[in-house]
Short mmCIF file of C-alpha atoms in Angstrom, two decimals:
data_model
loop_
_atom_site.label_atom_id
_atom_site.label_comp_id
_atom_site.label_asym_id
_atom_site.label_seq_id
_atom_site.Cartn_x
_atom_site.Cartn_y
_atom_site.Cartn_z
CA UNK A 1 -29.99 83.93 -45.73
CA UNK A 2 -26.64 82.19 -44.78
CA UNK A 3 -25.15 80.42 -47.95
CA UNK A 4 -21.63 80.36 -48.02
CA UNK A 5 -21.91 76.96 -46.34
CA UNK A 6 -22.62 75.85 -50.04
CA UNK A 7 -19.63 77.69 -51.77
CA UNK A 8 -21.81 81.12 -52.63
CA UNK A 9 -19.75 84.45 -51.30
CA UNK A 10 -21.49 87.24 -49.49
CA UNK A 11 -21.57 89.68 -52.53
CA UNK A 12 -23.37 86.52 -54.73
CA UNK A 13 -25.98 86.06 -51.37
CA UNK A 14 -26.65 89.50 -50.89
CA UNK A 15 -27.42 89.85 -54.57
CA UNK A 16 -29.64 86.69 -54.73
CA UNK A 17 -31.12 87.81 -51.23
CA UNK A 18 -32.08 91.24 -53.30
CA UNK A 19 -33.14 89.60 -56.62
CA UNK A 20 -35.40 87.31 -54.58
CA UNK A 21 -37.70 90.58 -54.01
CA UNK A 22 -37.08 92.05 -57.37
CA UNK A 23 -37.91 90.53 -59.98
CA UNK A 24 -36.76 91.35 -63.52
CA UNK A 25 -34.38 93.74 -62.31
CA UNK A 26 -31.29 94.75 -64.45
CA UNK A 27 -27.54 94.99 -63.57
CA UNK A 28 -27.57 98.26 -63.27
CA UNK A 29 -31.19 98.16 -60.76
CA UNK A 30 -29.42 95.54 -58.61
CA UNK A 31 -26.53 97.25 -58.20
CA UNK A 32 -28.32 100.61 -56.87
CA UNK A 33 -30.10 98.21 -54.15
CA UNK A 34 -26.69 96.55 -53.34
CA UNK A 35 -24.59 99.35 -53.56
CA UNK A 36 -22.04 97.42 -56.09
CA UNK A 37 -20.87 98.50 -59.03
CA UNK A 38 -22.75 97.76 -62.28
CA UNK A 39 -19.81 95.46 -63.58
CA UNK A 40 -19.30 93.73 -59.87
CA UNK A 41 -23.27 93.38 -59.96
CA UNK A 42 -23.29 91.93 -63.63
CA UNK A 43 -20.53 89.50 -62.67
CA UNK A 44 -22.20 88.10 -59.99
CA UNK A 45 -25.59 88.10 -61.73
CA UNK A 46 -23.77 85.69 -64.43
CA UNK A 47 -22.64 83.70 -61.33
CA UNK A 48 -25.98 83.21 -60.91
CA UNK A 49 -27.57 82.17 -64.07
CA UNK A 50 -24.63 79.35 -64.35
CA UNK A 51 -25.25 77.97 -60.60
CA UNK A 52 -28.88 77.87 -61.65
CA UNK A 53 -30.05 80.35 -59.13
CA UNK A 54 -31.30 83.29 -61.47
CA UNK A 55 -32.88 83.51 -65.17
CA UNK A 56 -31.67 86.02 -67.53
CA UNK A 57 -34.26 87.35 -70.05
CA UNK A 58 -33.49 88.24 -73.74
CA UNK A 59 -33.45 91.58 -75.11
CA UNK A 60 -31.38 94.95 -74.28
CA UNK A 61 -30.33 95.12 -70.98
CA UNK A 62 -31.24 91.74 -70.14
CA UNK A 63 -33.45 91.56 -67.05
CA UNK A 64 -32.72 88.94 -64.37
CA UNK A 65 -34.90 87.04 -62.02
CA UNK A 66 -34.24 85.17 -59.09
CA UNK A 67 -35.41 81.40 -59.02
CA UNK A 68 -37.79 79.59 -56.42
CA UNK A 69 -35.19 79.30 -53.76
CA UNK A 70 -36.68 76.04 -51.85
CA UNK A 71 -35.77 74.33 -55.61
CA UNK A 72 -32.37 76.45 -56.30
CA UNK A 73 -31.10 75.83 -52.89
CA UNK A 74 -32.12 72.35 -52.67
CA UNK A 75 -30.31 71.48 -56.00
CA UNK A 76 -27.27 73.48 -54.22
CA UNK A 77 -27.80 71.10 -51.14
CA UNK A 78 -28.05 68.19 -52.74
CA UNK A 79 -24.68 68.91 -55.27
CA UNK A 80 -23.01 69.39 -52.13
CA UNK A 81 -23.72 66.69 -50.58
CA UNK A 82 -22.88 64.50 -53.78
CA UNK A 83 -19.84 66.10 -53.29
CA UNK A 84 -19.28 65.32 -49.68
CA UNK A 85 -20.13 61.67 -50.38
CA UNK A 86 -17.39 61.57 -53.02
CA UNK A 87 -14.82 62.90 -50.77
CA UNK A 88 -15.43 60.26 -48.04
CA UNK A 89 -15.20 57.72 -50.55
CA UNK A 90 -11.67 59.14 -51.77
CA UNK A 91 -10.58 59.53 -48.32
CA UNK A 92 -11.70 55.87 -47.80
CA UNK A 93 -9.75 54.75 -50.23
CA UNK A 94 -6.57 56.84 -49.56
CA UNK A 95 -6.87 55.40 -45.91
CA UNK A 96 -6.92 51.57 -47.90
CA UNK A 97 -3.55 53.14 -50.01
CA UNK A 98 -2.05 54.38 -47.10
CA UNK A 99 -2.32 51.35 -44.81
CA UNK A 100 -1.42 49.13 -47.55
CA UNK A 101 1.83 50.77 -47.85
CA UNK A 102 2.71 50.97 -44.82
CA UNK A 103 2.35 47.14 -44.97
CA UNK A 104 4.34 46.67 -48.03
CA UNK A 105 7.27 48.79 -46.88
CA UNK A 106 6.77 46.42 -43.55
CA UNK A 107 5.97 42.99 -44.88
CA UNK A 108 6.66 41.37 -41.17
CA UNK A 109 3.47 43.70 -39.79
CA UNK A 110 0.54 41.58 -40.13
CA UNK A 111 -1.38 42.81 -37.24
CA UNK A 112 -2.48 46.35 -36.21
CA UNK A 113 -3.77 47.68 -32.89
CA UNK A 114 -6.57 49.89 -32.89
CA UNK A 115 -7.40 51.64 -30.21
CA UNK A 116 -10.22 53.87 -30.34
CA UNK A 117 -13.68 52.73 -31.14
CA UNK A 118 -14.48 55.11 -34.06
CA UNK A 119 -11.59 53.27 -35.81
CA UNK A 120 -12.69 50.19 -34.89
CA UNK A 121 -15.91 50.87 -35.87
CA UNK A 122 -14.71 52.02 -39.28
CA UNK A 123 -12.34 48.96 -40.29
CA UNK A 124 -15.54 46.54 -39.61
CA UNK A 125 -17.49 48.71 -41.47
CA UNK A 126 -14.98 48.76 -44.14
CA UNK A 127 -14.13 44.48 -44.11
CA UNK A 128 -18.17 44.07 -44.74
CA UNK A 129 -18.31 46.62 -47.51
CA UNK A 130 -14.90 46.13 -49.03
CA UNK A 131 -15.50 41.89 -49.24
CA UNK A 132 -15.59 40.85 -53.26
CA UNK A 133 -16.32 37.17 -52.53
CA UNK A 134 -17.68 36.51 -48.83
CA UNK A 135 -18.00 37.68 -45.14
CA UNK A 136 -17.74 35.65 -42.08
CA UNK A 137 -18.88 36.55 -38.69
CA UNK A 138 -18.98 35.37 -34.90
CA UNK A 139 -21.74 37.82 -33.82
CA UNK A 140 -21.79 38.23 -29.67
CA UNK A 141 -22.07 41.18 -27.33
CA UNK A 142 -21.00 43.78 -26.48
CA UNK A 143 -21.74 46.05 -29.17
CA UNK A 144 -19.92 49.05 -30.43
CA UNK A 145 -22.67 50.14 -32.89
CA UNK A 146 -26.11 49.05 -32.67
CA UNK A 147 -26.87 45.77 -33.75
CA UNK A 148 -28.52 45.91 -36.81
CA UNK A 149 -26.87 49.46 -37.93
CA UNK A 150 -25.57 47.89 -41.08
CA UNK A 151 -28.39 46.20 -42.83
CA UNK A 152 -28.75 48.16 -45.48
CA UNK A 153 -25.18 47.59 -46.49
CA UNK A 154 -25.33 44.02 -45.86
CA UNK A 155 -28.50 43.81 -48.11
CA UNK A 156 -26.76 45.95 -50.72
CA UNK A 157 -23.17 43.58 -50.70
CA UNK A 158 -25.12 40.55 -51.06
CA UNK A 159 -26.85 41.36 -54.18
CA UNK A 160 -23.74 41.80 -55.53
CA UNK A 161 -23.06 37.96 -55.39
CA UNK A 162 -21.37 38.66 -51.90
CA UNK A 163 -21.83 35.64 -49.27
CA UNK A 164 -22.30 36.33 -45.57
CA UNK A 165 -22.17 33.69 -43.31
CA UNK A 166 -22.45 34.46 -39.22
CA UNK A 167 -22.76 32.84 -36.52
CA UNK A 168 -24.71 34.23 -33.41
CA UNK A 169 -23.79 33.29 -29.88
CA UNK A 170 -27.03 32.82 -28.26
CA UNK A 171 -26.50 36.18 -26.08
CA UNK A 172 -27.14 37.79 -29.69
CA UNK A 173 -30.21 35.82 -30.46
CA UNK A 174 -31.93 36.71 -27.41
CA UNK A 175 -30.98 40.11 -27.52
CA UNK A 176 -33.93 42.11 -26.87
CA UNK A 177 -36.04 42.47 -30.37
CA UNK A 178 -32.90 41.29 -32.24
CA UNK A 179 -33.92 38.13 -33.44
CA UNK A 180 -36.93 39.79 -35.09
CA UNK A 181 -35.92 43.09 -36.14
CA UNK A 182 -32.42 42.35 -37.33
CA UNK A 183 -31.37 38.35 -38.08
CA UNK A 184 -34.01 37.13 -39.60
CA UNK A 185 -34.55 39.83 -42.08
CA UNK A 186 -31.15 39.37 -43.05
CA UNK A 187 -32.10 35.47 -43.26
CA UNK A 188 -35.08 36.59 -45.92
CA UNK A 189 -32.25 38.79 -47.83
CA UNK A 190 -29.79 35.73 -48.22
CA UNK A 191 -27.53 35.92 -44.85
CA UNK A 192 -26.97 32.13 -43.82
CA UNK A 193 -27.24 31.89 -39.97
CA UNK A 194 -26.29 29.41 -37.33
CA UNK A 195 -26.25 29.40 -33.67
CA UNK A 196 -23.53 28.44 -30.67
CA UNK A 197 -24.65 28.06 -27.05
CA UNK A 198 -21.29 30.15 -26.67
CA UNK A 199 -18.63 31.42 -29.17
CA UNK A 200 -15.39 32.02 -28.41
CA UNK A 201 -14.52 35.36 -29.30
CA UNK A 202 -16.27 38.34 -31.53
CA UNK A 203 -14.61 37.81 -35.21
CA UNK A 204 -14.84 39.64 -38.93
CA UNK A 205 -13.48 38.25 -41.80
CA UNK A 206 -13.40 39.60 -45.15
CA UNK A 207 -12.51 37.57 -47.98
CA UNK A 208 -9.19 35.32 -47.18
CA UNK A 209 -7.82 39.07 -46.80
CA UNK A 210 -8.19 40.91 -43.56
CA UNK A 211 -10.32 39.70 -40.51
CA UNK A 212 -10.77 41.52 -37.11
CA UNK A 213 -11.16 40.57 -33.47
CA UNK A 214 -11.49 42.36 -30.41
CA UNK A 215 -8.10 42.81 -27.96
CA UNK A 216 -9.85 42.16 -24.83
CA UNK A 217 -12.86 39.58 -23.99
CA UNK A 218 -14.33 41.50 -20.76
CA UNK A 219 -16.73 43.83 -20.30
CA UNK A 220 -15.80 46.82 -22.36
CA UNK A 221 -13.20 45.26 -24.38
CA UNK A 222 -14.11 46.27 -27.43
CA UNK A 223 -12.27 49.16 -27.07
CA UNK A 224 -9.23 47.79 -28.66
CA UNK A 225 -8.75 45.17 -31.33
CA UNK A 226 -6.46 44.12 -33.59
CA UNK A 227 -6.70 43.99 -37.51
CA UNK A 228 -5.36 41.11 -39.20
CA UNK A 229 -3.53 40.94 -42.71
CA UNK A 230 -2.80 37.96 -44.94
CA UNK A 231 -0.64 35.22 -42.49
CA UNK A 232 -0.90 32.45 -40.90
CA UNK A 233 -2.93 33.79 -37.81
CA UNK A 234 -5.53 34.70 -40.38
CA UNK A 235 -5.52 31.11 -41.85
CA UNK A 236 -5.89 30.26 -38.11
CA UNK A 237 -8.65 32.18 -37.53
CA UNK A 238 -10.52 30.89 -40.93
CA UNK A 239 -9.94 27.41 -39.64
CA UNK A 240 -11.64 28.39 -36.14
CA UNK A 241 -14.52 29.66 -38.28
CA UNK A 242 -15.34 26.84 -40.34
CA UNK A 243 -14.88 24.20 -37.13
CA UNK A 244 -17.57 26.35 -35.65
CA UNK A 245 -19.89 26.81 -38.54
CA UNK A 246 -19.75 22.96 -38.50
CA UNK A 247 -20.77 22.35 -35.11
CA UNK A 248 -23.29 25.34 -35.62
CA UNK A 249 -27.49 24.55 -36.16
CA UNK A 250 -29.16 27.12 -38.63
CA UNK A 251 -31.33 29.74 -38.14
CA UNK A 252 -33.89 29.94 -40.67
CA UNK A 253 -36.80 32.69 -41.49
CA UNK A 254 -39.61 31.80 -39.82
CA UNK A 255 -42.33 33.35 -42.07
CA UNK A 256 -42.66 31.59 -44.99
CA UNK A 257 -43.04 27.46 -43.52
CA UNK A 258 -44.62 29.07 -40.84
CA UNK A 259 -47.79 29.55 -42.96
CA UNK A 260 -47.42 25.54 -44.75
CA UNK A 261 -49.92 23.16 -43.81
CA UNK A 262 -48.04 21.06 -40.92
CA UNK A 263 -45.49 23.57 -39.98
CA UNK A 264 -45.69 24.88 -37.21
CA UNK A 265 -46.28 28.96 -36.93
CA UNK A 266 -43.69 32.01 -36.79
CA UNK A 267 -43.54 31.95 -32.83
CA UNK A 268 -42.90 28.15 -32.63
CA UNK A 269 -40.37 28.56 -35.14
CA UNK A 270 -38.82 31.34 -32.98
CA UNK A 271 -39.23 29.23 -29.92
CA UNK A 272 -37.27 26.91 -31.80
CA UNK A 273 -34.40 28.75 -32.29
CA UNK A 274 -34.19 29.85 -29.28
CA UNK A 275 -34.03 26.64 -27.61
CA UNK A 276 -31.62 25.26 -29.72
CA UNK A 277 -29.48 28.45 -29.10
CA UNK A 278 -29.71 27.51 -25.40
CA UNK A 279 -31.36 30.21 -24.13
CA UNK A 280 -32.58 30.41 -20.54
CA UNK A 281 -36.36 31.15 -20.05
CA UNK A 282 -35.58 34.48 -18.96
CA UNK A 283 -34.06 35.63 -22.09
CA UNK A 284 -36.83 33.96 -23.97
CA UNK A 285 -39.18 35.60 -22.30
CA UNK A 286 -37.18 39.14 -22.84
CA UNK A 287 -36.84 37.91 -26.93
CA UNK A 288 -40.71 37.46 -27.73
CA UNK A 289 -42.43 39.59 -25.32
CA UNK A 290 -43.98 37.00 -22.98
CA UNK A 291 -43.87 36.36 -19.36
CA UNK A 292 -42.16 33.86 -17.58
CA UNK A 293 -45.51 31.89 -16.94
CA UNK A 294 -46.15 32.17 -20.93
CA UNK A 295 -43.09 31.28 -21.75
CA UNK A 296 -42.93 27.95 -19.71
CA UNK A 297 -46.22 27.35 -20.76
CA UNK A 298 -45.56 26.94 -24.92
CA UNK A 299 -42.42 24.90 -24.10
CA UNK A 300 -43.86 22.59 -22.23
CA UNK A 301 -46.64 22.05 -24.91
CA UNK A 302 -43.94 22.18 -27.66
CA UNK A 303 -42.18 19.60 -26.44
CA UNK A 304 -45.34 17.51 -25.87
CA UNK A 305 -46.34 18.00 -29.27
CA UNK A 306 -42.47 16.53 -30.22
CA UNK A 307 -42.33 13.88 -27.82
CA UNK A 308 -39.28 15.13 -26.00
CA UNK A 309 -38.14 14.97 -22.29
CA UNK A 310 -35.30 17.47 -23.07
CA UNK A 311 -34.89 20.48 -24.88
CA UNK A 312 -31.92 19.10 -26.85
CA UNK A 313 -34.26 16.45 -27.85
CA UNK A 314 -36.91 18.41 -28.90
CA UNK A 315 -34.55 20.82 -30.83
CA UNK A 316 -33.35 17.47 -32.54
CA UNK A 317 -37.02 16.05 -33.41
CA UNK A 318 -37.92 19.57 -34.48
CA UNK A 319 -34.89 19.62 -37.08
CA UNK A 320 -36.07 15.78 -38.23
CA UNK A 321 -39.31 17.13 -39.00
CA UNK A 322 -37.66 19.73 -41.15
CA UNK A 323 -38.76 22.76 -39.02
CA UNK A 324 -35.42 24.46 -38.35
#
């Protein structure tokens, strides 16, 4: 049994190992098996009993016994880990410390190039968990982690009273199984959504703070990006955000209305967003699973049922009628 990966030495394993097949042994018995000395052997058999790994009996000499190792070494496992997770939080903050310093001692630094993805990665993942007041988000490909990685986090900030408002380019909404699987169940947990035909760049803002965009806009430029501090290019950037957001239609959850009397259902309400998104019929039929014939076929009757001759006008007598 190999257990110095959680802290235990090869004298305390080999004497566990032993105990495990003799029960109610004393000092003395395990150190004949282990050929240690009764001290070394009583030592390590005290090791035991405080890591919770053994049982010592009353009486003269105390007898030992070894406990049920699936729950011994589990609880070993599991203090370790606590442990691990506590050190990448320190080291997450001492990376914070250490790059705000770095910035003090050099006010006139307001951006930083990064240029490997794993640190990219890292600084978005720490501008949507570090936010104490809002996040704001131009959402288009490419990807460097799978869309939809971070739910769980963005769930967890935004029951802290944290706001996150993003805006998809329509290349994101039609992503294959995106739509359903990752924006509108952040829609039911409080994310508000809207929808470009085509944003301008990928963007991450935390706060009024720190926001982060990618250096390059072709394929496989996500590669590199620059972090942005405090300064006027941030107050730029904000600006850019909230001129979009304007122009933006939202996304709602289709699943509640979709079961009101007069509403039309949760794949008309999808259809919906996807036209107003401006996606082709191709990437519609990719998005819900249909085929092309399908696909033609429900927005033709759609925009029967509206009255419309265009897709931008049935997108804009759908949103009269209160159904996006």
């Amino acid at each position: 049994m190999e257990l110095d990966v959680l802290g235990l030495s090869e004298e305390t394993q080999v004497v566990y190992t032993a105990l495990v097949g003799l029960p109610r042994s004393t000092a003395s018995a395990l150190a004949e098996a282990c050929a240690l000395s009764v001290s070394t052997a009583g030592r390590l058999l005290s090791g035991l009993v405080k890591d919770g790994l053994a049982t010592r009996s009353a009486g003269r000499p105390p007898h030992f016994t070894a406990a049920a190792p699936d729950v011994a070494v589990t609880a070993l496992i599991q203090e370790r880990e606590h442990r691990l997770d506590a050190a990448r939080s320190l080291v997450q903050q001492l990376v914070e410390t250490h790059r705000e310093a770095h910035r003090i001692s050099r006010p006139d630094i307001a951006v930083e190039l990064l240029t490997d993805w794993k640190d990219i990665s890292a600084a978005v993942h720490r501008l949507t968990t570090g936010s104490q007041q809002q996040v704001r988000a131009f959402d288009r490909p490419p990807y460097i982690d799978r869309p939809g990685s971070n739910l769980e986090d963005q769930v967890r900030r935004r029951r802290t009273g944290v706001t996150h408002r993003v805006i998809y380019d329509r290349a994101a909404v039609a992503w294959p199984g995106r739509l359903a699987a990752d924006i509108l169940p952040s829609i039911r947990t409080g994310e508000q959504a809207r929808v470009r035909s085509e944003l301008p760049l990928k963007l991450v803002i935390r706060d009024s703070q720190t926001a982060i965009i990618p250096f390059s806009l072709a394929p496989g430029g996500h590669s590199a990006a620059y972090l942005i501090h405090h300064s006027p290019m941030l107050a730029a950037l904000e600006a850019l955000f909230e001129a979009e957001w304007e122009r933006a239609v939202p996304l709602k959850d289709t699943s509640p209305l979709g079961e009101r009397s007069g509403q039309p259902d949760a794949e008309t309400r999808a259809l919906l967003a996807l036209l107003t998104s401006g996606s082709t019929d191709a990437a519609i039929a990719r998005t819900q699973g249909w085929s092309q014939r399908t696909t033609q076929r429900r927005i033709h009757r759609l925009m029967t049922e509206l009255g419309a001759s265009t897709r931008f006008q049935a997108a804009a007598l759908a949103a009269q009628r209160g159904w996006l």
